[in-house]
mmCIF file of C-alpha atoms in Angstrom:
data_model
loop_
_atom_site.group_PDB
_atom_site.id
_atom_site.type_symbol
_atom_site.label_atom_id
_atom_site.label_comp_id
_atom_site.label_asym_id
_atom_site.label_seq_id
_atom_site.Cartn_x
_atom_site.Cartn_y
_atom_site.Cartn_z
ATOM 1 C CA MET C 1 -1.907 103.017 -146.580
ATOM 2 C CA SER C 2 -0.769 106.318 -147.553
ATOM 3 C CA THR C 3 2.436 108.249 -145.428
ATOM 4 C CA GLN C 4 -0.395 110.778 -143.941
ATOM 5 C CA GLU C 5 -2.784 108.248 -142.722
ATOM 6 C CA THR C 6 0.234 105.839 -140.955
ATOM 7 C CA ALA C 7 1.092 108.898 -139.039
ATOM 8 C CA VAL C 8 -2.267 109.536 -137.944
ATOM 9 C CA PHE C 9 -2.770 105.982 -136.170
ATOM 10 C CA GLU C 10 0.819 105.466 -135.149
ATOM 11 C CA PHE C 11 -0.452 108.826 -133.048
ATOM 12 C CA ILE C 12 -3.119 107.012 -131.937
ATOM 13 C CA GLU C 13 -1.472 104.235 -130.830
ATOM 14 C CA ARG C 14 0.826 106.457 -129.039
ATOM 15 C CA ALA C 15 -1.703 108.970 -127.565
ATOM 16 C CA ASP C 16 -2.522 107.565 -124.172
ATOM 17 C CA THR C 17 1.951 106.659 -123.539
ATOM 18 C CA HIS C 18 2.334 109.762 -123.011
ATOM 19 C CA ALA C 19 3.095 111.141 -119.522
ATOM 20 C CA GLN C 20 2.497 114.428 -119.442
ATOM 21 C CA ILE C 21 -0.892 116.424 -120.948
ATOM 22 C CA ASP C 22 1.173 119.206 -122.626
ATOM 23 C CA ASP C 23 3.257 116.573 -124.119
ATOM 24 C CA LEU C 24 0.392 114.704 -125.799
ATOM 25 C CA LEU C 25 0.127 117.510 -127.624
ATOM 26 C CA ASP C 26 3.085 118.433 -128.915
ATOM 27 C CA ASP C 27 3.036 114.850 -130.658
ATOM 28 C CA LEU C 28 -0.537 116.228 -131.605
ATOM 29 C CA LEU C 29 0.635 119.381 -132.961
ATOM 30 C CA GLN C 30 3.529 117.869 -134.662
ATOM 31 C CA VAL C 31 1.151 115.007 -136.251
ATOM 32 C CA VAL C 32 -1.455 117.784 -137.765
ATOM 33 C CA ALA C 33 1.421 119.760 -139.724
ATOM 34 C CA ILE C 34 1.040 117.859 -142.424
ATOM 35 C CA TYR C 35 -2.340 118.572 -143.214
ATOM 36 C CA GLY C 36 -1.124 122.332 -143.164
ATOM 37 C CA PHE C 37 -1.616 123.440 -138.389
ATOM 38 C CA GLN C 38 1.439 125.067 -137.199
ATOM 39 C CA HIS C 39 -0.820 125.976 -133.950
ATOM 40 C CA MET C 40 -3.286 125.135 -131.551
ATOM 41 C CA ILE C 41 -5.718 125.747 -128.115
ATOM 42 C CA TYR C 42 -7.694 122.894 -126.262
ATOM 43 C CA THR C 43 -10.088 125.292 -124.800
ATOM 44 C CA GLY C 44 -13.734 125.587 -122.186
ATOM 45 C CA LEU C 45 -16.194 127.079 -124.472
ATOM 46 C CA PRO C 46 -17.607 131.185 -122.308
ATOM 47 C CA VAL C 47 -20.587 131.107 -121.077
ATOM 48 C CA GLY C 48 -23.400 134.527 -120.854
ATOM 49 C CA ASP C 49 -20.660 136.984 -119.646
ATOM 50 C CA ASN C 50 -17.287 134.791 -118.531
ATOM 51 C CA LYS C 51 -14.213 134.394 -120.172
ATOM 52 C CA ILE C 52 -12.415 132.211 -122.350
ATOM 53 C CA GLU C 53 -8.895 132.785 -120.782
ATOM 54 C CA PRO C 54 -9.900 130.766 -117.032
ATOM 55 C CA LEU C 55 -10.915 127.405 -119.243
ATOM 56 C CA VAL C 56 -8.000 127.769 -121.608
ATOM 57 C CA LYS C 57 -6.106 123.392 -120.949
ATOM 58 C CA SER C 58 -3.091 124.197 -123.951
ATOM 59 C CA ASN C 59 -2.281 127.497 -126.402
ATOM 60 C CA ARG C 60 -0.034 126.766 -128.471
ATOM 61 C CA LEU C 61 -1.309 130.688 -130.994
ATOM 62 C CA PRO C 62 0.556 132.839 -132.006
ATOM 63 C CA GLN C 63 0.784 134.693 -127.893
ATOM 64 C CA ASP C 64 0.769 138.466 -129.210
ATOM 65 C CA TRP C 65 -2.377 137.204 -131.258
ATOM 66 C CA TRP C 66 -3.610 136.271 -127.851
ATOM 67 C CA GLN C 67 -3.563 138.658 -125.205
ATOM 68 C CA ARG C 68 -5.140 140.805 -128.710
ATOM 69 C CA TYR C 69 -7.667 137.874 -128.451
ATOM 70 C CA VAL C 70 -8.316 137.663 -124.519
ATOM 71 C CA GLU C 71 -7.579 141.937 -123.835
ATOM 72 C CA LEU C 72 -10.512 142.491 -126.338
ATOM 73 C CA ASP C 73 -12.932 139.414 -125.684
ATOM 74 C CA TYR C 74 -13.362 139.312 -129.065
ATOM 75 C CA SER C 75 -14.397 135.568 -128.158
ATOM 76 C CA ARG C 76 -17.540 137.115 -128.300
ATOM 77 C CA SER C 77 -18.148 138.244 -132.146
ATOM 78 C CA ASP C 78 -15.545 135.028 -133.345
ATOM 79 C CA PRO C 79 -17.156 133.520 -135.564
ATOM 80 C CA VAL C 80 -15.467 130.226 -135.100
ATOM 81 C CA CYS C 81 -16.237 130.524 -131.211
ATOM 82 C CA GLN C 82 -20.226 131.321 -131.777
ATOM 83 C CA GLN C 83 -20.209 128.441 -134.763
ATOM 84 C CA VAL C 84 -19.269 126.109 -132.042
ATOM 85 C CA PHE C 85 -22.557 126.954 -129.860
ATOM 86 C CA VAL C 86 -24.674 125.845 -132.899
ATOM 87 C CA THR C 87 -23.261 122.667 -133.605
ATOM 88 C CA VAL C 88 -21.497 120.034 -132.388
ATOM 89 C CA LYS C 89 -20.162 119.130 -136.676
ATOM 90 C CA PRO C 90 -16.105 119.596 -136.812
ATOM 91 C CA PHE C 91 -15.727 122.585 -139.411
ATOM 92 C CA VAL C 92 -13.253 124.792 -140.877
ATOM 93 C CA TRP C 93 -12.959 127.975 -139.853
ATOM 94 C CA HIS C 94 -13.810 130.195 -143.250
ATOM 95 C CA GLU C 95 -17.552 127.685 -143.608
ATOM 96 C CA ALA C 96 -18.095 129.861 -139.721
ATOM 97 C CA GLY C 97 -17.661 133.152 -141.477
ATOM 98 C CA GLU C 98 -19.908 132.185 -143.677
ATOM 99 C CA HIS C 99 -22.974 132.270 -141.664
ATOM 100 C CA PHE C 100 -21.705 134.339 -139.099
ATOM 101 C CA ALA C 101 -19.658 137.594 -141.264
ATOM 102 C CA HIS C 102 -23.029 139.514 -140.330
ATOM 103 C CA LEU C 103 -21.282 140.093 -136.203
ATOM 104 C CA GLU C 104 -20.783 143.409 -135.046
ATOM 105 C CA GLY C 105 -17.094 142.887 -135.028
ATOM 106 C CA ALA C 106 -16.605 139.753 -137.078
ATOM 107 C CA ALA C 107 -14.511 141.199 -139.905
ATOM 108 C CA ARG C 108 -11.539 142.565 -137.791
ATOM 109 C CA ILE C 109 -11.083 139.379 -136.175
ATOM 110 C CA VAL C 110 -10.498 137.579 -138.679
ATOM 111 C CA GLY C 111 -8.621 139.745 -140.067
ATOM 112 C CA GLU C 112 -6.517 140.287 -137.761
ATOM 113 C CA ALA C 113 -5.693 136.653 -136.976
ATOM 114 C CA ASN C 114 -4.987 135.865 -140.707
ATOM 115 C CA GLU C 115 -2.269 138.595 -140.488
ATOM 116 C CA HIS C 116 -0.811 136.854 -136.540
ATOM 117 C CA GLY C 117 -0.853 133.795 -139.159
ATOM 118 C CA LEU C 118 -3.718 132.406 -138.401
ATOM 119 C CA ALA C 119 -5.676 132.111 -142.518
ATOM 120 C CA ASP C 120 -7.386 129.332 -141.272
ATOM 121 C CA GLY C 121 -8.386 126.183 -139.644
ATOM 122 C CA TYR C 122 -10.357 123.483 -138.833
ATOM 123 C CA ILE C 123 -12.138 122.958 -134.816
ATOM 124 C CA VAL C 124 -13.367 119.667 -133.794
ATOM 125 C CA PRO C 125 -15.619 120.243 -130.980
ATOM 126 C CA VAL C 126 -15.297 117.357 -127.724
ATOM 127 C CA PHE C 127 -16.241 115.990 -124.188
ATOM 128 C CA SER C 128 -14.514 117.394 -121.392
ATOM 129 C CA GLN C 129 -15.734 116.369 -117.486
ATOM 130 C CA ASP C 130 -14.709 120.042 -116.773
ATOM 131 C CA GLU C 131 -16.485 121.836 -119.052
ATOM 132 C CA TRP C 132 -20.150 121.623 -120.808
ATOM 133 C CA LEU C 133 -18.383 122.280 -123.842
ATOM 134 C CA SER C 134 -15.093 122.146 -125.382
ATOM 135 C CA ALA C 135 -13.174 121.791 -128.305
ATOM 136 C CA ILE C 136 -9.845 121.628 -130.256
ATOM 137 C CA SER C 137 -8.828 124.549 -132.084
ATOM 138 C CA PHE C 138 -5.917 123.673 -135.979
ATOM 139 C CA GLY C 139 -4.759 126.581 -136.867
ATOM 140 C CA GLY C 140 -2.508 127.890 -140.200
ATOM 141 C CA SER C 141 -0.837 130.511 -142.287
ATOM 142 C CA ASN C 142 -3.065 128.544 -145.856
ATOM 143 C CA ARG C 143 -6.808 129.156 -146.889
ATOM 144 C CA LEU C 144 -7.555 124.985 -146.434
ATOM 145 C CA GLU C 145 -9.813 122.920 -148.332
ATOM 146 C CA LEU C 146 -9.744 119.654 -146.308
ATOM 147 C CA ASN C 147 -11.721 116.709 -148.181
ATOM 148 C CA ASN C 148 -13.680 114.296 -145.837
ATOM 149 C CA ARG C 149 -11.295 111.131 -145.457
ATOM 150 C CA GLU C 150 -8.754 114.317 -144.035
ATOM 151 C CA ARG C 151 -11.589 115.815 -141.764
ATOM 152 C CA GLY C 152 -12.034 112.806 -140.950
ATOM 153 C CA ALA C 153 -8.612 111.803 -139.386
ATOM 154 C CA ILE C 154 -8.619 115.358 -137.794
ATOM 155 C CA ASN C 155 -11.634 114.727 -136.267
ATOM 156 C CA LEU C 156 -10.182 111.182 -134.997
ATOM 157 C CA MET C 157 -6.619 112.470 -133.668
ATOM 158 C CA ALA C 158 -8.739 114.868 -132.277
ATOM 159 C CA ILE C 159 -11.034 112.685 -131.042
ATOM 160 C CA TYR C 160 -8.552 110.000 -129.192
ATOM 161 C CA ALA C 161 -5.719 112.735 -127.741
ATOM 162 C CA SER C 162 -9.163 114.831 -125.542
ATOM 163 C CA SER C 163 -10.546 110.753 -124.181
ATOM 164 C CA ALA C 164 -6.529 110.100 -123.229
ATOM 165 C CA ILE C 165 -6.323 113.870 -121.575
ATOM 166 C CA GLU C 166 -9.731 112.800 -119.621
ATOM 167 C CA ARG C 167 -8.383 109.342 -118.386
ATOM 168 C CA HIS C 168 -4.760 111.204 -117.624
ATOM 169 C CA GLN C 169 -7.142 114.015 -115.223
ATOM 170 C CA ARG C 170 -8.960 111.365 -113.661
ATOM 171 C CA ARG C 171 -6.324 109.363 -111.761
ATOM 172 C CA ARG C 172 -5.899 112.356 -109.833
ATOM 173 C CA PRO C 173 -9.073 114.219 -108.123
ATOM 174 C CA SER C 174 -10.635 117.571 -108.852
ATOM 175 C CA PRO C 175 -10.056 120.095 -106.784
ATOM 176 C CA LYS C 176 -13.069 121.344 -105.523
ATOM 177 C CA ARG C 177 -14.246 125.184 -107.150
ATOM 178 C CA LEU C 178 -17.164 125.586 -105.002
ATOM 179 C CA SER C 179 -17.306 125.945 -100.526
ATOM 180 C CA GLU C 180 -19.425 124.206 -98.416
ATOM 181 C CA ARG C 181 -21.918 127.022 -98.321
ATOM 182 C CA GLU C 182 -21.574 126.917 -101.511
ATOM 183 C CA ARG C 183 -22.689 124.299 -102.279
ATOM 184 C CA GLU C 184 -25.394 124.729 -99.883
ATOM 185 C CA VAL C 185 -27.426 127.058 -101.888
ATOM 186 C CA LEU C 186 -26.723 125.958 -104.862
ATOM 187 C CA LEU C 187 -28.386 122.958 -103.452
ATOM 188 C CA TRP C 188 -31.607 124.513 -102.065
ATOM 189 C CA THR C 189 -31.773 126.371 -105.065
ATOM 190 C CA SER C 190 -31.071 123.302 -106.619
ATOM 191 C CA ALA C 191 -34.600 122.378 -104.964
ATOM 192 C CA GLY C 192 -36.807 125.572 -105.903
ATOM 193 C CA LYS C 193 -36.094 127.286 -103.322
ATOM 194 C CA SER C 194 -36.302 131.559 -104.044
ATOM 195 C CA CYS C 195 -32.625 133.916 -102.120
ATOM 196 C CA TRP C 196 -34.944 134.664 -98.862
ATOM 197 C CA ASP C 197 -35.990 131.041 -98.507
ATOM 198 C CA VAL C 198 -32.717 130.540 -98.555
ATOM 199 C CA SER C 199 -31.195 133.339 -96.568
ATOM 200 C CA VAL C 200 -33.579 132.662 -94.013
ATOM 201 C CA ILE C 201 -33.344 128.445 -94.122
ATOM 202 C CA LEU C 202 -29.298 128.871 -93.768
ATOM 203 C CA GLY C 203 -29.304 132.032 -91.825
ATOM 204 C CA ILE C 204 -28.261 134.465 -94.339
ATOM 205 C CA SER C 205 -28.779 138.099 -95.777
ATOM 206 C CA GLU C 206 -30.668 138.061 -99.112
ATOM 207 C CA GLN C 207 -27.861 139.529 -100.128
ATOM 208 C CA THR C 208 -25.353 137.044 -99.005
ATOM 209 C CA VAL C 209 -27.511 134.304 -100.723
ATOM 210 C CA ARG C 210 -27.518 135.790 -103.955
ATOM 211 C CA TYR C 211 -23.656 137.107 -104.291
ATOM 212 C CA HIS C 212 -23.374 132.694 -103.564
ATOM 213 C CA THR C 213 -25.501 132.434 -106.275
ATOM 214 C CA ALA C 214 -23.655 135.135 -108.620
ATOM 215 C CA GLN C 215 -19.870 133.293 -108.003
ATOM 216 C CA ILE C 216 -21.656 129.681 -108.304
ATOM 217 C CA ARG C 217 -22.558 130.430 -111.715
ATOM 218 C CA HIS C 218 -18.900 132.060 -112.614
ATOM 219 C CA LYS C 219 -17.083 129.286 -111.489
ATOM 220 C CA LEU C 220 -19.072 126.641 -113.129
ATOM 221 C CA ASN C 221 -18.748 128.821 -116.021
ATOM 222 C CA ALA C 222 -23.009 128.606 -116.051
ATOM 223 C CA ASN C 223 -25.844 130.993 -116.989
ATOM 224 C CA ASN C 224 -28.381 129.957 -114.410
ATOM 225 C CA THR C 225 -28.812 127.260 -111.764
ATOM 226 C CA THR C 226 -29.475 124.445 -114.073
ATOM 227 C CA HIS C 227 -26.926 124.902 -115.854
ATOM 228 C CA ALA C 228 -24.792 125.110 -112.791
ATOM 229 C CA VAL C 229 -26.225 122.210 -111.052
ATOM 230 C CA VAL C 230 -25.105 119.718 -114.230
ATOM 231 C CA ARG C 231 -21.778 121.337 -113.627
ATOM 232 C CA ALA C 232 -21.020 121.003 -110.214
ATOM 233 C CA LEU C 233 -22.985 117.623 -110.880
ATOM 234 C CA GLN C 234 -20.010 116.658 -113.447
ATOM 235 C CA GLN C 235 -17.142 118.210 -111.213
ATOM 236 C CA GLY C 236 -18.200 116.274 -108.509
ATOM 237 C CA GLU C 237 -18.817 119.327 -106.569
ATOM 238 C CA ILE C 238 -22.285 118.093 -105.718
ATOM 239 C CA ASN C 239 -23.463 113.792 -105.817
ATOM 240 C CA LEU C 240 -26.891 112.537 -106.731
ATOM 241 C CA GLY C 241 -27.756 111.414 -103.213
ATOM 242 C CA GLN C 242 -27.395 115.544 -102.319
ATOM 243 C CA LEU C 243 -29.223 116.662 -105.058
ATOM 244 C CA SER C 244 -32.243 114.172 -104.206
ATOM 245 C CA GLU C 245 -32.108 115.046 -100.634
ATOM 246 C CA SER C 246 -32.064 118.364 -101.305
ATOM 247 C CA LEU C 247 -35.376 118.051 -103.532
ATOM 248 C CA GLY C 248 -36.602 115.023 -100.968
ATOM 249 C CA ASP C 249 -36.946 117.984 -98.612
ATOM 250 C CA THR C 250 -38.642 120.086 -100.598
ATOM 251 C CA HIS C 251 -41.465 117.341 -99.949
#
């Protein structure tokens, strides 16, 4: 077994021993440095008009670059971010550029990232109970040529790290994002009720229902009601019993 592979398996053995998530990710970043990475971000990915900043779990990117990325809402035109939406397969950043070079502003984003020490990287989509889609992305100052064995090692570490984080987070109850009224609106709309129907049922204005619906989608990073229901179930905002009861009320 090579020195690199030994470091990978030693990290996997340590993954569940860290008391803090930041300690785990510090360890991960130190190990992936052997593959040429100096930076990393672990984040959910934004849906629709939502922003990426509130979805970030841990950010080890150059701060001045990240501030620019957020201020200019680069996730909409970032080839790497857009590639994750169409594949669950991990990939090297420059491979995404080959498919999304046509996006307006894509070349500028790639060029500016390079100027900030992010010439290339590798991204691994991972499961998260908090977001519909998350990823761990590693960046470095040189163009990458990773073979299949190296990609597999990085994939394995990212998956183990994200799984350890999920287990760590499940030990603590997730804070609720939705208000009681928002949960009522979501359950009734999931049952197929229109905004007008919900306004009559709850004794509020139709405009208020539309406001609550927009807030629900924003808080849950969802692009429609069906997506919001899935996200609410994932995060424990509603449960299957409540959902079944609301659907039963429509019959």
